[in-house]
Amino acid sequence: MHNHERDAWILDMVQPWTLADVLRDESARSVVYWLARPGDSPLTCPECERPCAGYDSQPRRWRLLDEDQFQTVLEGNVPRCSCPEHGVNPIRVPWAEPGHPIAQFVECSDPGASEGDPATRRGFLASTVAAAGSLLVGGAVFPEEGAGAEATVTRAEPDWGALRRRIKGEVVTPNDPDFASVRSSLVWNKIKPDRSPDVIVRVKNEQDVVEAINFARENGLKVVNKGGGHTWCGLSVRHGGMTIDLSGLNESWIDEATQTAVIQPVISNRELARRLGEHNLAFPIGHCPTVKAGGYLLNGGMSWNMGHWGPACLSVEAVEFVTADGKMIKASATEHQDLYWAARGCGPGMFAVATRFHLKCYPLPKAIATSNYFYSLNDLKAAVDEVVALGRTMPDNVELSIFLIKAPAELAEACKDHNGKVCMVVAVAFGMTKEESEAALAPLEQGTVVKKALARTFNEPTDFEGLSIASGESWPENHRNLCENQCSKARPSDMLMALRDKFVEAPSAKSVIVFCQSTGSRNLLEPNPEVALSIDATSYGGSWAIWEDEADDAANRKWQDEVIAIMKPFTSQHYIGETDYVQDPARVQESYSAEKWKRLEEVRAKYDPQGLFFGFLGGTRKA
């Protein structure tokens, strides 16, 4: 086939794409065709074909391989779309799909790729397929006229030995005998996802993170990082790609004089409270004691004393990142402000690896105290209505929560009509003195429904360690867990009454439903334009199905699904850190306002233009 014949053949084959421009350079023996996709064709996800919003457009090149060394290049701006289920991906380019005549004779690259790097064709294909958004390419030489050709798809195995030489930490691949156990350790939940990465990199320091990201980018590997592995749906494990395990980053530096701290990401809530307490400081840590700080803060941080201190992300003054291009940067109110905004609420969709958090701390409350009240489910509506109303008369440094939970042993007989279940009201005052906490908790003693309490305690002294112990008992380690949260402005008694009978039927006695309520004059969670966290609610909580035996999975999943269906009419939003959006991908965007979602995707496009990071949903389902 002569060149002019081939050119006509190309333009015919790429339809309905059209020729926008052409550049011929006879001295260089090359021709570049700039191709344009049909402007009126909708953007659809390449995996599920659903119509999607545009994300950005990236130039891609396909180079025909000629025996006579005459270079023919096809170039087009390939739009990327944002699918709520599969994340950001380039749209399908029909003539670059496997089996298409064009695809049999091209290799694919970014136009800026340096000549000869990677050195081998095998390595070139491995890296550029990923750079082009996983468009599959052929590996055949353009045949002589009349000759046949067979398309091949080649991906080189990355040189794991080279990666091991670049870092001080550990590289674990499926060929290593401990891979299965290491992969399992990436997920706190005893329910393990049916997914597996290509490699797990257990970093020892921040420079290891830089090297791991650079290696991933060079070898076409998508990236996700693991802090504590506490995402309820196992998001630190994806299909393929690289998981960067940050467990080795657990140091802290505390300055009592300035009431600030700098921490690495894998410090637990419990340990952070202990370290700060040694300096008479406190921070709005999370309720679950074993959750690690990194993911908790990136999610936004539903914290202890949230009504007074606010969500934890509001007390993050700066975050240090390794970005997709392997650079170490600091995001704050004065530098990389857009990334700083995104870092406080983006959660598992984050598009850089956070290695340090700069925290604003507070004087340690010296007289934390709790009051507990147990009510029969027969009195649920009256108790909830009065408790919620009294909460508004209490100061905002009181955390007020309403549980549906298994009754303590001493109340089991009194609760037998409801399968041993009870309503528990817990109020925690974060006072500086015993008198302050006592006054803050007093309203709950002054109501009328308190006389119906099956049992109660008032103004019992505790501390952050005591809170961690109590919370850990409600959310125990080494269990199978399903979680779904709801942010709501509905009347709490309506919601809990709707849930009551279904909760009584829970197949596991360890399952719990809890909603934290507003105290003082402010709503519990209010919109804040300074952070990506996007919740407007008077109550926050949800349902946790908790059990031990895998044989009980089906029953507990069915119960959890039924609870979610009951709560749906009362739900206005989700919190990205405690929602199973692998099960329901729509919950990702439901966790953000439309305005914040749009901005989040714009910031992602700026800092991760090639989509190195998996994001919210990438790699959660097999293609």
Coordinates of C-alpha atoms in Angstrom, one line a residue:
M1 CA 0.0 0.0 0.0
H2 CA 1.5 3.3 -1.0
N3 CA 1.4 6.3 1.3
H4 CA -1.4 8.2 -0.5
E5 CA -3.5 5.1 -0.7
R6 CA -2.9 4.5 3.0
D7 CA -3.8 8.1 3.9
A8 CA -7.1 7.8 2.2
W9 CA -7.7 4.5 3.9
I10 CA -7.0 6.0 7.3
L11 CA -9.4 8.9 6.8
D12 CA -12.1 6.4 5.8
M13 CA -11.4 4.1 8.7
V14 CA -11.6 6.8 11.4
Q15 CA -15.1 7.9 10.5
P16 CA -17.2 9.4 12.1
W17 CA -14.1 11.3 13.4
T18 CA -13.1 13.9 10.8
L19 CA -9.9 15.6 9.7
A20 CA -9.4 18.9 11.4
D21 CA -5.9 19.7 10.1
V22 CA -2.9 18.0 8.6
L23 CA 0.8 18.7 8.8
R24 CA 3.2 17.2 6.2
D25 CA 6.9 17.3 6.6
E26 CA 8.6 15.6 3.6
S27 CA 12.1 16.3 4.9
A28 CA 11.3 14.4 8.1
R29 CA 9.2 11.9 6.1
S30 CA 6.2 12.4 8.4
V31 CA 2.6 13.4 8.4
V32 CA 0.4 14.3 11.3
Y33 CA -3.4 14.1 11.1
W34 CA -5.4 16.1 13.7
L35 CA -8.7 14.4 14.1
A36 CA -11.9 15.7 15.7
R37 CA -14.7 13.6 17.2
P38 CA -18.3 14.4 16.3
G39 CA -19.2 17.4 18.3
D40 CA -22.8 16.3 18.8
S41 CA -22.1 12.8 20.1
P42 CA -22.7 12.4 23.9
L43 CA -20.0 11.5 26.3
T44 CA -20.5 8.0 27.7
C45 CA -18.5 5.9 30.2
P46 CA -16.4 3.3 28.4
E47 CA -17.2 0.7 31.0
C48 CA -21.0 1.0 31.5
E49 CA -22.0 3.2 28.6
R50 CA -24.0 5.6 30.7
P51 CA -24.1 9.3 29.7
C52 CA -21.6 11.2 31.8
A53 CA -20.4 14.7 32.5
G54 CA -17.2 15.9 30.8
Y55 CA -14.0 16.0 32.9
D56 CA -11.3 17.3 30.6
S57 CA -9.7 16.6 27.2
Q58 CA -6.2 15.2 26.7
P59 CA -4.2 15.0 23.4
R60 CA -3.3 11.4 22.4
R61 CA -1.3 10.2 19.5
W62 CA -1.4 6.9 17.6
R63 CA 1.6 6.2 15.4
L64 CA 1.4 3.9 12.5
L65 CA 4.3 1.6 12.2
D66 CA 5.8 1.7 8.7
E67 CA 8.3 -0.6 7.2
D68 CA 9.7 2.3 5.1
Q69 CA 10.2 4.5 8.2
F70 CA 7.7 7.1 6.9
Q71 CA 6.0 8.2 10.1
T72 CA 2.2 8.7 10.1
V73 CA 0.7 10.0 13.3
L74 CA -3.0 10.3 14.2
E75 CA -3.7 12.8 16.9
G76 CA -6.9 13.8 18.7
N77 CA -8.1 15.4 21.8
V78 CA -9.8 12.6 23.6
P79 CA -12.4 13.7 26.2
R80 CA -12.4 12.2 29.6
C81 CA -15.7 11.8 31.4
S82 CA -16.6 11.4 35.0
C83 CA -18.8 8.4 35.8
P84 CA -20.3 8.1 39.3
E85 CA -19.6 4.4 39.2
H86 CA -16.3 4.0 37.4
G87 CA -14.6 7.4 38.0
V88 CA -12.7 9.4 35.4
N89 CA -11.8 7.6 32.1
P90 CA -11.3 8.5 28.5
I91 CA -14.2 7.9 26.2
R92 CA -13.9 5.0 23.8
V93 CA -12.2 5.8 20.5
P94 CA -13.8 3.3 18.1
W95 CA -10.9 3.1 15.7
A96 CA -8.5 2.5 18.6
E97 CA -10.5 -0.5 19.9
P98 CA -9.0 -4.0 19.6
G99 CA -10.0 -5.6 16.4
H100 CA -10.4 -2.4 14.4
P101 CA -8.2 -2.3 11.3
I102 CA -6.5 0.9 12.5
A103 CA -5.8 -0.5 16.0
Q104 CA -3.9 -3.5 14.4
F105 CA -1.2 -1.2 13.1
V106 CA -0.6 1.5 15.7
E107 CA 1.1 2.2 19.0
C108 CA -0.2 4.9 21.3
S109 CA 1.6 7.7 23.1
D110 CA 1.4 11.1 24.6
P111 CA 2.7 13.7 22.2
G112 CA 5.3 14.9 24.7
A113 CA 6.9 11.6 25.3
S114 CA 10.7 11.7 25.1
E115 CA 12.3 9.9 22.2
G116 CA 13.6 6.5 23.1
D117 CA 12.1 6.4 26.7
P118 CA 11.2 3.8 27.6
A119 CA 14.0 2.1 25.6
T120 CA 12.2 -1.0 24.5
R121 CA 9.0 -1.3 22.5
R122 CA 7.6 -3.7 25.1
G123 CA 8.2 -1.1 27.8
F124 CA 6.9 1.6 25.6
L125 CA 3.6 -0.1 25.2
A126 CA 3.3 -0.8 28.9
S127 CA 3.7 2.8 29.9
T128 CA 1.8 4.5 27.1
V129 CA -1.3 2.4 27.2
A130 CA -1.9 3.7 30.7
A131 CA -1.0 7.2 29.7
A132 CA -3.7 7.0 27.0
G133 CA -6.3 5.9 29.5
S134 CA -6.1 2.1 28.9
L135 CA -6.8 2.3 25.2
L136 CA -5.7 -1.0 23.8
V137 CA -3.2 -0.9 20.9
G138 CA -1.8 -3.4 18.4
G139 CA 1.8 -4.4 18.1
A140 CA 2.1 -5.4 14.5
V141 CA 4.3 -3.8 11.9
F142 CA 2.3 -2.3 9.0
P143 CA 2.1 -5.1 6.4
E144 CA 3.0 -5.1 2.8
E145 CA 0.1 -4.6 0.5
G146 CA -2.2 -7.6 0.5
A147 CA -0.5 -9.1 3.6
G148 CA -2.5 -10.0 6.7
A149 CA -1.7 -8.9 10.3
E150 CA -2.7 -10.1 13.7
A151 CA -3.2 -7.5 16.5
T152 CA -1.5 -8.2 19.8
V153 CA -1.8 -6.5 23.2
T154 CA 1.3 -6.5 25.2
R155 CA 1.9 -5.3 28.7
A156 CA 5.3 -5.7 30.3
E157 CA 5.7 -6.9 33.8
P158 CA 7.1 -3.9 35.7
D159 CA 10.6 -4.4 37.1
W160 CA 9.8 -5.0 40.8
G161 CA 13.5 -5.4 41.5
A162 CA 14.1 -1.9 40.3
L163 CA 11.4 -0.6 42.6
R164 CA 12.9 -2.5 45.6
R165 CA 16.2 -0.8 44.9
R166 CA 14.6 2.6 44.9
I167 CA 12.9 2.5 48.3
K168 CA 13.8 1.6 51.9
G169 CA 10.5 -0.1 52.5
E170 CA 9.1 -3.3 51.3
V171 CA 7.6 -4.3 47.9
V172 CA 5.1 -7.2 47.9
T173 CA 3.8 -8.8 44.7
P174 CA 1.5 -11.7 44.0
N175 CA 4.6 -13.9 43.5
D176 CA 5.7 -13.4 47.1
P177 CA 4.5 -16.0 49.7
D178 CA 3.1 -13.5 52.1
F179 CA 1.1 -11.5 49.5
A180 CA -2.3 -12.9 50.6
S181 CA -1.7 -12.1 54.2
V182 CA -0.4 -8.6 53.4
R183 CA -3.3 -7.9 51.1
S184 CA -5.7 -9.0 53.9
S185 CA -4.0 -6.7 56.4
L186 CA -4.9 -3.7 54.1
V187 CA -8.5 -3.9 55.2
W188 CA -9.6 -3.6 58.8
N189 CA -13.0 -5.2 58.2
K190 CA -13.2 -9.0 58.3
I191 CA -15.2 -8.8 55.1
K192 CA -12.5 -8.7 52.5
P193 CA -13.1 -7.3 49.0
D194 CA -12.7 -9.6 46.1
R195 CA -10.0 -7.4 44.6
S196 CA -6.2 -7.6 44.4
P197 CA -3.5 -5.0 43.5
D198 CA -0.6 -5.7 41.2
V199 CA 1.8 -4.6 43.9
I200 CA 1.8 -3.4 47.6
V201 CA 4.4 -0.9 48.6
R202 CA 5.0 -0.7 52.3
V203 CA 6.8 2.6 52.6
K204 CA 9.3 3.4 55.4
N205 CA 9.5 7.2 54.9
E206 CA 8.1 10.0 52.8
Q207 CA 10.8 9.7 50.1
D208 CA 9.6 6.1 49.6
V209 CA 6.2 7.6 48.7
V210 CA 7.8 9.8 46.1
E211 CA 9.7 6.9 44.5
A212 CA 6.6 4.7 44.6
I213 CA 4.4 7.3 42.8
N214 CA 7.1 7.9 40.2
F215 CA 7.5 4.2 39.6
A216 CA 3.7 3.8 39.2
R217 CA 3.5 6.7 36.8
E218 CA 6.5 5.3 34.7
N219 CA 4.9 1.9 34.5
G220 CA 1.3 2.7 33.9
L221 CA 0.0 1.7 37.3
K222 CA -3.0 3.3 39.0
V223 CA -2.4 4.3 42.6
V224 CA -4.4 4.1 45.9
N225 CA -2.9 4.5 49.3
K226 CA -3.8 2.8 52.6
G227 CA -3.6 4.5 56.0
G228 CA -5.5 2.5 58.6
G229 CA -7.6 0.5 56.1
H230 CA -10.8 1.5 58.0
T231 CA -12.9 2.3 54.9
W232 CA -15.9 0.1 55.4
C233 CA -15.9 -1.1 51.8
G234 CA -12.2 -1.9 51.6
L235 CA -11.1 1.0 49.3
S236 CA -7.4 0.5 49.9
V237 CA -7.6 -2.6 47.7
R238 CA -8.5 -2.1 44.1
H239 CA -8.4 -4.3 40.9
G240 CA -4.8 -4.0 39.8
G241 CA -2.5 -1.0 40.2
M242 CA -0.4 -0.1 43.2
T243 CA -1.5 0.1 46.9
I244 CA 0.9 2.4 48.9
D245 CA 0.7 1.2 52.5
L246 CA 1.5 4.2 54.8
S247 CA 1.6 2.2 58.0
G248 CA 5.2 3.1 58.6
L249 CA 4.4 6.8 58.8
N250 CA 3.3 7.3 62.4
E251 CA 5.4 10.0 64.0
S252 CA 4.2 13.2 65.6
W253 CA 5.7 16.5 66.7
I254 CA 3.8 18.5 69.3
D255 CA 4.3 22.1 70.4
E256 CA 2.5 22.9 73.6
A257 CA 3.3 26.6 73.6
T258 CA 1.7 27.2 70.2
Q259 CA -1.0 24.5 70.7
T260 CA -0.2 22.9 67.4
A261 CA 0.9 19.5 66.2
V262 CA 2.3 17.9 63.1
I263 CA 1.4 14.3 62.6
Q264 CA 2.0 11.6 60.0
P265 CA -1.1 9.8 58.8
V266 CA -1.1 6.5 60.5
I267 CA -1.6 7.5 64.1
S268 CA -4.8 6.2 65.7
N269 CA -7.4 8.4 67.3
R270 CA -6.7 6.8 70.7
E271 CA -2.9 7.3 70.3
L272 CA -3.2 10.9 69.1
A273 CA -5.4 11.7 72.2
R274 CA -2.8 10.1 74.5
R275 CA 0.1 11.9 72.9
L276 CA -1.6 15.3 73.0
G277 CA -2.9 14.7 76.5
E278 CA 0.7 14.5 77.7
H279 CA 1.0 18.1 76.7
N280 CA -2.4 19.2 78.1
L281 CA -3.8 19.5 74.6
A282 CA -6.7 17.9 72.8
F283 CA -7.9 17.6 69.2
P284 CA -11.3 16.6 67.8
I285 CA -10.5 13.0 67.3
G286 CA -12.8 10.4 65.9
H287 CA -15.0 8.1 67.9
C288 CA -13.6 4.7 66.8
P289 CA -10.3 4.4 68.8
T290 CA -8.4 2.4 66.2
V291 CA -9.2 4.6 63.1
K292 CA -6.1 6.3 61.8
A293 CA -5.8 10.0 61.5
G294 CA -5.0 10.3 57.7
G295 CA -8.2 8.9 56.3
Y296 CA -10.3 10.3 59.1
L297 CA -9.1 13.9 58.4
L298 CA -9.3 13.6 54.6
N299 CA -12.9 12.4 55.0
G300 CA -13.7 15.5 57.1
G301 CA -13.7 14.0 60.5
M302 CA -17.0 13.4 62.5
S303 CA -15.4 14.1 65.8
W304 CA -15.9 14.1 69.5
N305 CA -17.2 17.5 70.7
M306 CA -18.1 18.3 67.1
G307 CA -20.8 20.8 68.1
H308 CA -18.2 22.9 69.7
W309 CA -14.9 22.2 67.9
G310 CA -16.5 21.4 64.5
P311 CA -15.6 18.5 62.2
A312 CA -11.9 17.7 62.6
C313 CA -11.0 19.0 59.1
L314 CA -11.7 22.6 60.3
S315 CA -8.8 22.2 62.7
V316 CA -6.3 21.1 60.0
E317 CA -4.1 24.1 59.2
A318 CA -2.0 22.5 56.4
V319 CA -1.4 19.2 54.7
E320 CA 1.8 18.0 53.1
F321 CA 1.3 15.9 49.9
V322 CA 3.2 13.9 47.3
T323 CA 1.4 14.7 44.1
A324 CA 0.9 12.7 40.9
D325 CA 4.0 14.1 39.4
G326 CA 6.1 13.0 42.4
K327 CA 6.5 16.4 43.9
M328 CA 6.3 17.1 47.7
I329 CA 4.2 20.2 48.3
K330 CA 2.4 21.8 51.2
A331 CA -1.3 22.9 50.9
S332 CA -2.6 25.6 53.3
A333 CA -4.6 28.8 53.4
T334 CA -1.7 30.6 51.7
E335 CA -0.3 28.0 49.2
H336 CA -2.0 25.5 47.0
Q337 CA -5.3 26.8 48.5
D338 CA -7.4 24.7 46.1
L339 CA -5.7 21.5 47.2
Y340 CA -6.1 22.5 50.8
W341 CA -9.8 23.0 50.2
A342 CA -10.1 19.5 48.6
A343 CA -8.0 17.8 51.3
R344 CA -10.7 18.6 53.9
G345 CA -13.5 16.3 52.7
C346 CA -12.4 14.5 49.6
G347 CA -11.7 11.3 51.6
P348 CA -11.0 8.2 49.5
G349 CA -11.3 10.2 46.3
M350 CA -8.1 12.1 47.1
F351 CA -5.7 12.6 44.2
A352 CA -2.4 12.9 46.1
V353 CA -0.9 11.1 49.0
A354 CA -1.0 13.0 52.3
T355 CA 2.1 12.5 54.4
R356 CA 1.8 15.1 57.2
F357 CA -1.1 17.0 58.8
H358 CA -0.6 20.3 60.6
L359 CA -3.2 20.5 63.4
K360 CA -4.6 23.3 65.5
C361 CA -5.1 21.9 69.0
Y362 CA -7.1 23.0 72.0
P363 CA -6.7 23.1 75.8
L364 CA -7.4 19.6 77.2
P365 CA -10.9 19.5 78.8
K366 CA -10.0 18.6 82.4
A367 CA -13.5 17.4 83.5
I368 CA -15.1 15.4 80.8
A369 CA -18.3 13.8 82.1
T370 CA -21.0 11.5 80.8
S371 CA -24.7 10.9 81.6
N372 CA -26.4 7.7 80.4
Y373 CA -30.1 6.9 80.2
F374 CA -31.8 3.7 79.2
Y375 CA -35.4 3.7 77.9
S376 CA -37.7 0.9 76.9
L377 CA -38.5 0.9 73.2
N378 CA -42.2 1.3 74.3
D379 CA -41.2 4.9 75.3
L380 CA -38.9 5.6 72.4
K381 CA -40.9 8.4 70.8
A382 CA -41.5 10.3 74.0
A383 CA -37.9 9.9 75.1
V384 CA -36.4 11.0 71.8
D385 CA -38.7 14.0 71.4
E386 CA -37.9 15.3 74.8
V387 CA -34.1 14.5 74.6
V388 CA -33.8 16.3 71.3
A389 CA -35.7 19.4 72.6
L390 CA -33.6 19.5 75.8
G391 CA -30.5 19.2 73.7
R392 CA -31.1 22.7 72.3
T393 CA -31.0 24.1 75.8
M394 CA -27.6 22.6 76.5
P395 CA -24.3 24.2 75.5
D396 CA -22.7 23.1 72.3
N397 CA -19.8 21.4 74.1
V398 CA -22.2 18.6 75.0
E399 CA -22.3 15.7 72.6
L400 CA -25.7 14.1 72.6
S401 CA -26.3 10.7 71.0
I402 CA -29.3 8.3 70.8
F403 CA -28.6 4.6 70.4
L404 CA -30.7 1.6 69.6
I405 CA -28.5 -1.1 71.1
K406 CA -28.5 -4.4 73.0
A407 CA -29.6 -3.9 76.6
P408 CA -27.0 -4.5 79.3
A409 CA -27.4 -7.8 81.1
E410 CA -29.1 -6.2 84.1
L411 CA -31.8 -4.8 81.9
A412 CA -32.3 -7.8 79.7
E413 CA -35.5 -9.0 81.5
A414 CA -37.1 -5.6 81.3
C415 CA -36.4 -5.5 77.6
K416 CA -37.4 -9.0 76.7
D417 CA -40.5 -7.8 74.8
H418 CA -38.2 -6.2 72.3
N419 CA -35.7 -9.1 71.9
G420 CA -33.4 -7.6 74.5
K421 CA -33.0 -4.2 72.7
V422 CA -33.1 -0.8 74.3
C423 CA -32.8 2.9 73.6
M424 CA -29.7 4.4 75.2
V425 CA -29.2 8.2 75.4
V426 CA -25.6 9.3 76.0
A427 CA -24.6 12.9 76.8
V428 CA -20.9 13.8 77.0
A429 CA -19.8 17.2 78.4
F430 CA -16.4 18.5 77.6
G431 CA -16.0 20.8 80.5
M432 CA -12.9 22.3 82.1
T433 CA -14.4 21.8 85.6
K434 CA -16.7 19.4 87.3
E435 CA -19.2 22.2 87.9
E436 CA -19.2 23.2 84.2
S437 CA -19.9 19.7 83.1
E438 CA -22.6 19.2 85.7
A439 CA -24.4 22.3 84.7
A440 CA -24.1 21.4 81.0
L441 CA -25.7 18.0 81.6
A442 CA -28.4 19.1 84.0
P443 CA -31.2 19.7 81.5
L444 CA -31.6 15.9 80.9
E445 CA -32.4 15.5 84.6
Q446 CA -35.1 18.1 84.5
G447 CA -37.4 16.6 81.9
T448 CA -40.5 14.5 82.5
V449 CA -39.5 11.4 80.6
V450 CA -36.5 10.8 82.8
K451 CA -38.8 9.3 85.3
K452 CA -39.4 6.4 82.9
A453 CA -35.7 5.6 82.5
L454 CA -35.0 1.9 83.2
A455 CA -31.6 3.0 84.5
R456 CA -29.4 6.1 84.5
T457 CA -26.1 7.7 85.6
F458 CA -25.4 11.4 85.8
N459 CA -22.2 13.4 85.4
E460 CA -19.8 10.5 85.7
P461 CA -16.2 11.6 85.2
T462 CA -14.2 10.2 82.3
D463 CA -11.5 11.2 79.8
F464 CA -10.6 10.6 76.2
E465 CA -9.2 7.1 77.1
G466 CA -12.5 6.2 78.8
L467 CA -14.4 7.4 75.8
S468 CA -12.2 5.3 73.5
I469 CA -12.9 2.2 75.6
A470 CA -16.6 2.7 75.6
S471 CA -16.7 3.4 71.9
G472 CA -14.5 0.4 71.1
E473 CA -17.0 -1.8 72.9
S474 CA -19.7 -0.6 70.5
W475 CA -17.5 -1.1 67.4
P476 CA -15.4 -4.1 68.3
E477 CA -12.3 -5.3 66.4
N478 CA -12.1 -8.5 64.4
H479 CA -15.7 -8.5 63.2
R480 CA -17.6 -8.4 60.0
N481 CA -19.1 -5.0 59.4
L482 CA -21.5 -3.2 57.1
C483 CA -22.0 0.5 57.6
E484 CA -24.3 3.1 56.1
N485 CA -24.6 6.7 57.4
Q486 CA -27.4 9.2 57.1
C487 CA -27.2 13.0 57.4
S488 CA -30.7 14.3 58.1
K489 CA -32.9 17.2 59.1
A490 CA -35.8 15.0 59.7
R491 CA -37.5 14.7 63.0
P492 CA -35.4 12.1 64.9
S493 CA -38.3 10.4 66.6
D494 CA -40.0 9.8 63.2
M495 CA -36.8 8.2 61.9
L496 CA -36.1 6.1 65.0
M497 CA -39.7 4.9 65.3
A498 CA -39.6 3.8 61.6
L499 CA -36.5 1.8 62.4
R500 CA -37.5 0.4 65.8
D501 CA -39.2 -2.9 64.7
K502 CA -36.6 -3.7 62.1
F503 CA -33.9 -3.1 64.7
V504 CA -35.6 -5.6 67.1
E505 CA -35.3 -8.2 64.3
A506 CA -31.5 -7.7 63.8
P507 CA -29.9 -11.1 63.3
S508 CA -26.9 -10.0 65.3
A509 CA -27.1 -8.7 68.8
K510 CA -24.0 -6.6 68.2
S511 CA -25.5 -4.4 65.5
V512 CA -26.2 -0.8 66.4
I513 CA -28.1 2.2 65.2
V514 CA -27.0 5.6 66.5
F515 CA -27.7 9.3 65.7
C516 CA -25.8 12.3 67.1
Q517 CA -28.1 15.3 67.7
S518 CA -27.6 19.1 67.7
T519 CA -27.0 20.9 70.9
G520 CA -27.0 24.6 71.5
S521 CA -28.2 27.1 68.9
R522 CA -26.2 25.7 66.0
N523 CA -27.1 22.8 63.8
L524 CA -24.7 19.8 64.3
L525 CA -23.3 20.2 60.8
E526 CA -23.5 23.4 58.8
P527 CA -22.2 24.1 55.2
N528 CA -18.8 25.6 55.1
P529 CA -17.4 27.0 51.8
E530 CA -13.8 26.7 53.0
V531 CA -13.8 22.9 52.9
A532 CA -14.9 20.2 50.5
L533 CA -16.9 18.5 53.3
S534 CA -20.5 19.2 52.3
I535 CA -23.0 18.3 55.0
D536 CA -26.0 20.3 56.2
A537 CA -27.8 18.3 59.0
T538 CA -29.3 18.5 62.4
S539 CA -28.5 14.8 63.1
Y540 CA -25.8 12.5 61.9
G541 CA -25.5 8.7 62.3
G542 CA -26.6 5.5 60.7
S543 CA -26.7 1.7 60.9
W544 CA -23.9 -0.6 61.6
A545 CA -24.4 -4.4 61.1
I546 CA -21.8 -6.1 63.2
W547 CA -21.3 -9.9 63.4
E548 CA -18.6 -12.6 63.5
D549 CA -19.5 -15.7 61.5
E550 CA -19.2 -15.7 57.7
A551 CA -22.2 -18.1 57.6
D552 CA -24.4 -15.2 58.8
D553 CA -23.4 -12.9 56.0
A554 CA -26.6 -13.2 54.0
A555 CA -28.9 -12.6 56.9
N556 CA -27.0 -9.5 58.0
R557 CA -26.7 -8.1 54.5
K558 CA -30.4 -8.5 54.0
W559 CA -31.2 -6.8 57.3
Q560 CA -28.8 -3.9 56.5
D561 CA -30.4 -3.4 53.1
E562 CA -33.8 -3.3 54.7
V563 CA -32.7 -0.7 57.2
I564 CA -31.2 1.5 54.5
A565 CA -34.5 1.3 52.6
I566 CA -36.3 2.5 55.7
M567 CA -33.9 5.3 56.3
K568 CA -33.9 6.5 52.7
P569 CA -36.9 8.9 52.9
F570 CA -35.2 10.6 56.0
T571 CA -31.8 10.9 54.3
S572 CA -30.6 14.2 52.8
Q573 CA -26.9 13.4 52.3
H574 CA -24.2 10.9 53.1
Y575 CA -20.8 11.3 54.8
I576 CA -18.1 10.1 52.4
G577 CA -16.2 8.4 55.2
E578 CA -19.0 6.1 56.3
T579 CA -21.0 5.1 53.2
D580 CA -20.7 1.9 51.1
Y581 CA -20.5 3.5 47.7
V582 CA -19.1 0.4 46.1
Q583 CA -22.6 -1.1 46.6
D584 CA -24.3 2.1 45.5
P585 CA -22.0 4.4 43.5
A586 CA -24.6 7.2 43.5
R587 CA -23.7 7.8 47.1
V588 CA -20.4 9.5 46.0
Q589 CA -22.1 12.5 44.5
E590 CA -24.8 12.4 47.1
S591 CA -22.1 13.2 49.6
Y592 CA -21.5 16.6 48.1
S593 CA -23.4 19.6 47.0
A594 CA -23.5 20.1 43.2
E595 CA -21.2 23.1 43.5
K596 CA -18.6 21.4 45.6
W597 CA -18.6 18.3 43.4
K598 CA -17.9 20.4 40.4
R599 CA -15.1 22.2 42.1
L600 CA -13.7 18.9 43.4
E601 CA -13.4 17.5 39.9
E602 CA -11.8 20.7 38.6
V603 CA -9.1 20.5 41.3
R604 CA -8.6 16.8 40.5
A605 CA -8.0 17.7 36.9
K606 CA -5.4 20.3 37.9
Y607 CA -3.4 18.1 40.2
D608 CA -3.9 14.7 38.6
P609 CA -4.5 15.4 34.9
Q610 CA -3.5 11.9 33.7
G611 CA -5.7 10.1 36.3
L612 CA -2.8 8.4 38.1
F613 CA -4.9 7.9 41.2
F614 CA -7.9 5.6 41.2
G615 CA -10.2 8.2 42.8
F616 CA -13.5 7.3 44.4
L617 CA -14.6 4.3 42.2
G618 CA -11.7 3.4 39.9
G619 CA -10.7 -0.3 40.3
T620 CA -13.6 -1.2 42.6
R621 CA -15.3 -3.3 40.0
K622 CA -13.9 -5.5 37.2
A623 CA -14.3 -4.1 33.8

